[in-house]
C-alpha positions as a LaTeX table, in Angstrom:
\begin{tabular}{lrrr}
\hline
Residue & $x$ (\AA) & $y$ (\AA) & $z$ (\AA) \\
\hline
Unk1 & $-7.09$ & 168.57 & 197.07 \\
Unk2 & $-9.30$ & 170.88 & 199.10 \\
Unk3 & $-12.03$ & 169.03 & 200.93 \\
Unk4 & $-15.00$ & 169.85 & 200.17 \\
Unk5 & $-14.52$ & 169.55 & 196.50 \\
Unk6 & $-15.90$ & 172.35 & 194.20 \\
Unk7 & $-18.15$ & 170.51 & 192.70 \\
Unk8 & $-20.09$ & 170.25 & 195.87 \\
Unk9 & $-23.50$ & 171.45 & 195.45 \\
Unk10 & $-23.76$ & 172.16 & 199.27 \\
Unk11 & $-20.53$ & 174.26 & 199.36 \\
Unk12 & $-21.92$ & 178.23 & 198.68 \\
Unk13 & $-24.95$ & 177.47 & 200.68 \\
Unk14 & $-24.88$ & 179.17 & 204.48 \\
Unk15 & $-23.43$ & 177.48 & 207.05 \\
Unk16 & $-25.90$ & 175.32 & 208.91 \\
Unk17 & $-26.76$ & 173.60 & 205.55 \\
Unk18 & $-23.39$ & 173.65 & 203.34 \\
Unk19 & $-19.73$ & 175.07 & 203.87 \\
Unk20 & $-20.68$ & 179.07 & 203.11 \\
Unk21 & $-18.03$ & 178.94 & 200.10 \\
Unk22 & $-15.30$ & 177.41 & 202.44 \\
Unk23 & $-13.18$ & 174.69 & 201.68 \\
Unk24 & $-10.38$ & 172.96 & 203.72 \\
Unk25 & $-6.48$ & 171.45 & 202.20 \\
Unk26 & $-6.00$ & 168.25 & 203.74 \\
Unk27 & $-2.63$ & 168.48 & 203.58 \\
Unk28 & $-0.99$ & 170.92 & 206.39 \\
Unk29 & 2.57 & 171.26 & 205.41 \\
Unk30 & 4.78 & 171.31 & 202.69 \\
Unk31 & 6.56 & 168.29 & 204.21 \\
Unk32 & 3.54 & 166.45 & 203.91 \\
Unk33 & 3.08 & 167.05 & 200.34 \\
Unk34 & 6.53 & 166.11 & 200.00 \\
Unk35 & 5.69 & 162.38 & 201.58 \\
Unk36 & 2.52 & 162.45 & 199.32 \\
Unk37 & 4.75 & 162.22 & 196.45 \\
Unk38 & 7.41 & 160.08 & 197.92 \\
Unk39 & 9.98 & 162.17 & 197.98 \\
Unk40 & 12.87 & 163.01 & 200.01 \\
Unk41 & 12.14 & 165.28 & 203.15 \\
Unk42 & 15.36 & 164.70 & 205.27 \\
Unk43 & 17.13 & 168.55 & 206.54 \\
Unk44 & 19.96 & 167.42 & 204.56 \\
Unk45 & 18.84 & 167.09 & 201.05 \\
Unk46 & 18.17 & 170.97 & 201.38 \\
Unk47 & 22.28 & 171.65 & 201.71 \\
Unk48 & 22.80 & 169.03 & 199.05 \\
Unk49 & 20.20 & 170.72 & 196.72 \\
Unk50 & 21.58 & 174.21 & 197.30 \\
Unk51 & 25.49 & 172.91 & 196.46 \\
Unk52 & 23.44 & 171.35 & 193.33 \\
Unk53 & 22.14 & 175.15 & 192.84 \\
Unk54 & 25.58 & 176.84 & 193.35 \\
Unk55 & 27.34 & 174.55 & 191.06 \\
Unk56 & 25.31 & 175.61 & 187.97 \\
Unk57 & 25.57 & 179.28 & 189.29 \\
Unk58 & 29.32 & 178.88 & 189.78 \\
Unk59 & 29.92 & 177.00 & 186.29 \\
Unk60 & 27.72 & 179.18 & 184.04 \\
Unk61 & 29.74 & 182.14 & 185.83 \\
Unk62 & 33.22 & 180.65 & 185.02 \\
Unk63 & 31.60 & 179.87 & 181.21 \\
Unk64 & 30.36 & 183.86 & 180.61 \\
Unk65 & 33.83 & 184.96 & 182.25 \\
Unk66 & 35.77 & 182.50 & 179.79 \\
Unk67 & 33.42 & 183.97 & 177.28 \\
Unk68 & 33.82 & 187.60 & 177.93 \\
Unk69 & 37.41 & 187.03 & 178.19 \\
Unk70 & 37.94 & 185.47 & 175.01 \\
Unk71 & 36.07 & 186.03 & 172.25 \\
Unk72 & 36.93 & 189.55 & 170.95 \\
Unk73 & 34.85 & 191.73 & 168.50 \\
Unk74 & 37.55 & 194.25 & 167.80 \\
Unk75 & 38.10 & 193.71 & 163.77 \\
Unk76 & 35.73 & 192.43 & 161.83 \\
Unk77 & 34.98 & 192.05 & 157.79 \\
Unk78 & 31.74 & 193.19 & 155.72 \\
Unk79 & 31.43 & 191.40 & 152.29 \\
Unk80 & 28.54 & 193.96 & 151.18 \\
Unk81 & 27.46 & 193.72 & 147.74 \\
Unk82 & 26.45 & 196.17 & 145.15 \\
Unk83 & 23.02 & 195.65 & 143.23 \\
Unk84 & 23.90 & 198.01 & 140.54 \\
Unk85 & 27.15 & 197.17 & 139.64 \\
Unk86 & 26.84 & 193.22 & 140.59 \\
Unk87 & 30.20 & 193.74 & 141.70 \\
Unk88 & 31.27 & 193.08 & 145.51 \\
Unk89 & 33.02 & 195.35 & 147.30 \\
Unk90 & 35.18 & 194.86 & 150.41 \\
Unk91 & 34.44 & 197.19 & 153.73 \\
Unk92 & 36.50 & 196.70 & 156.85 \\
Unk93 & 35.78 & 198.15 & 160.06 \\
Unk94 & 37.68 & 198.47 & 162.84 \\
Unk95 & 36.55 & 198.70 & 166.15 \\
Unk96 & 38.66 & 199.43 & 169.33 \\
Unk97 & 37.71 & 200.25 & 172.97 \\
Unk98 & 41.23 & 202.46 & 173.30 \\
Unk99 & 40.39 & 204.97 & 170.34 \\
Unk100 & 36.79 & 205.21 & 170.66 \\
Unk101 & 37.06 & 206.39 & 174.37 \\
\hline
\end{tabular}
């Protein structure tokens, strides 16, 4: 929290009275924040977060690959109805990458 607090009434008043609009963190450093909120702040953690980081990259990678790879789009069925008739009426549509170069 910046010190003095905006709710100072001293802090836009000039600068031998009040703070001329200035206000100061008391924390200096991310590391300190870190401590603040007792967490880890050991060099290490950073490599283990990172292979934490790369293993979701690497996974959803390998899961859109498998993805791509299998599941194929190249026939497909349309049930489409007919409102007039109330009759439905089969359409299939075929769809290949090697004939619609």
């Amino acid at each position: 929290e910046a010190s003095p607090s905006s709710l100072d009434p001293r802090l836009n008043l000039p600068y031998p009275i009040g703070y001329n609009g200035n206000s100061v963190c008391a924390l200096t450093s991310g590391e300190a924040e870190l401590q603040s909120l007792k967490m880890h702040t050991a060099f290490y953690w950073r490599w283990i977060h990172l292979a934490i980081v790369l293993g979701y990259a690497l996974f959803f990678l390998g899961y859109s690959y498998y993805a791509l790879a299998k599941f194929t789009f190249s026939d497909r069925q349309i049930q489409a109805v007919d409102d007039t008739a109330n009759t439905s009426v089969e359409i299939k549509e075929t769809f290949d990458s090697k004939n619609n170069q």
